[in-house]
XYZ file of C-alpha atoms in Angstrom:
97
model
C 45.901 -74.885 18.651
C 46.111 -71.138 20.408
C 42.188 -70.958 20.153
C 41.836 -74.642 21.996
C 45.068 -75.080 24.282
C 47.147 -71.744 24.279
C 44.576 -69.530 24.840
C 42.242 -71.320 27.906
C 45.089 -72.562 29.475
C 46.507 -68.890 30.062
C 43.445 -67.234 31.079
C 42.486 -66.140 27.356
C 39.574 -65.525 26.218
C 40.909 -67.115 22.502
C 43.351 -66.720 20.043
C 42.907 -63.182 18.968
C 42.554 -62.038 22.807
C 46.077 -64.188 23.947
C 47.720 -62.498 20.341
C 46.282 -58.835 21.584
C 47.444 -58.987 25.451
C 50.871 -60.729 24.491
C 52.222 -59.356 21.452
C 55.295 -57.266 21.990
C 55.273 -55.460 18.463
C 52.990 -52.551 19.950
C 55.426 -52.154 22.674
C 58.745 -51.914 20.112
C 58.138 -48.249 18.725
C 58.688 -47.082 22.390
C 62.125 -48.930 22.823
C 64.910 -46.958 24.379
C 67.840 -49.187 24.674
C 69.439 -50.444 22.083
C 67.857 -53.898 20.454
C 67.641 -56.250 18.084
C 65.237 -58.310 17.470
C 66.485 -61.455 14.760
C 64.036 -63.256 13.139
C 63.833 -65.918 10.014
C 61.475 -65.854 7.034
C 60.669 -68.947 7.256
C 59.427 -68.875 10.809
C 56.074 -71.017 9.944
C 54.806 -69.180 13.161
C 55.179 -65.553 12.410
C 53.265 -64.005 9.324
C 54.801 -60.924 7.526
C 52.628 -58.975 9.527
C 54.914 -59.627 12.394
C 58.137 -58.154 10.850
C 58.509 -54.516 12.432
C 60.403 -53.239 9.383
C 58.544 -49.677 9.811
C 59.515 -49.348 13.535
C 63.212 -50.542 12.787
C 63.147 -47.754 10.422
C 61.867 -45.056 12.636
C 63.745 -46.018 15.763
C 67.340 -45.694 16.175
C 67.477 -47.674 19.208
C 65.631 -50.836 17.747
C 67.275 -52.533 14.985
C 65.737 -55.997 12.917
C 67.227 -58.415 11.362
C 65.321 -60.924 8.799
C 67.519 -63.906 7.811
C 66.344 -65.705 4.772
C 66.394 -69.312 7.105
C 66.685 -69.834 10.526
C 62.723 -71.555 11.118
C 61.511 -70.780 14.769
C 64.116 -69.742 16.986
C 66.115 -72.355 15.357
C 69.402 -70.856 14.063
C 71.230 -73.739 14.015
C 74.293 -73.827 12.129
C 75.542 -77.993 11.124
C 78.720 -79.819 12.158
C 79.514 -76.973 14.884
C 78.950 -76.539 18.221
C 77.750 -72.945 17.801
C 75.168 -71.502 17.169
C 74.847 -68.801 14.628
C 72.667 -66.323 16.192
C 75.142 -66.543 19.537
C 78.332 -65.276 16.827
C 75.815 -62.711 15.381
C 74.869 -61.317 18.826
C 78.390 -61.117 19.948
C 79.243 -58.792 17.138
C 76.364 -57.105 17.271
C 77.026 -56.513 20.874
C 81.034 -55.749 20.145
C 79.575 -52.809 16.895
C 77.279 -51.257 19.986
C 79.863 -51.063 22.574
């Protein structure tokens, strides 16, 4: 789908070139703010290769979270009206402050 749609109809050359020019993980090591970045392992989009463990590690400022569930930027949380990554930002948020 990137190589076909994604990637022509942005200006791409293909999939690896869109992936290359828009990826944010070589931009994370040089965060300065304080961050986080939530993500689910079963996001059938992002590949272990995509979870910035390393640069979590090595920079205080950027901090990862891996839930076990949560597919692609789902994070829904059934029979409420909230959703679970809002709660877990706001305390997040509320430990930083």
């Amino acid at each position: 789908y990137d190589n076909k749609v994604t990637a022509p109809l942005h200006g791409f050359k293909d999939a690896e070139d869109y992936y290359a020019k828009s990826s944010s993980l070589p931009l994370l090591e040089n965060i300065k703010t304080q961050t986080i970045l939530i993500n689910a392992n079963d996001d059938s989009f992002l590949s272990d290769e995509c979870m910035p463990f390393d640069i979590a590690k090595n920079n205080e400022h950027f901090h990862f979270l891996q839930t076990r569930f949560g597919g692609h930027v789902g994070f829904a949380k059934l029979r409420s009206s909230e959703y679970w990554i809002d709660k877990r930002l706001r305390e997040w948020v509320i430990k930083k402050i």
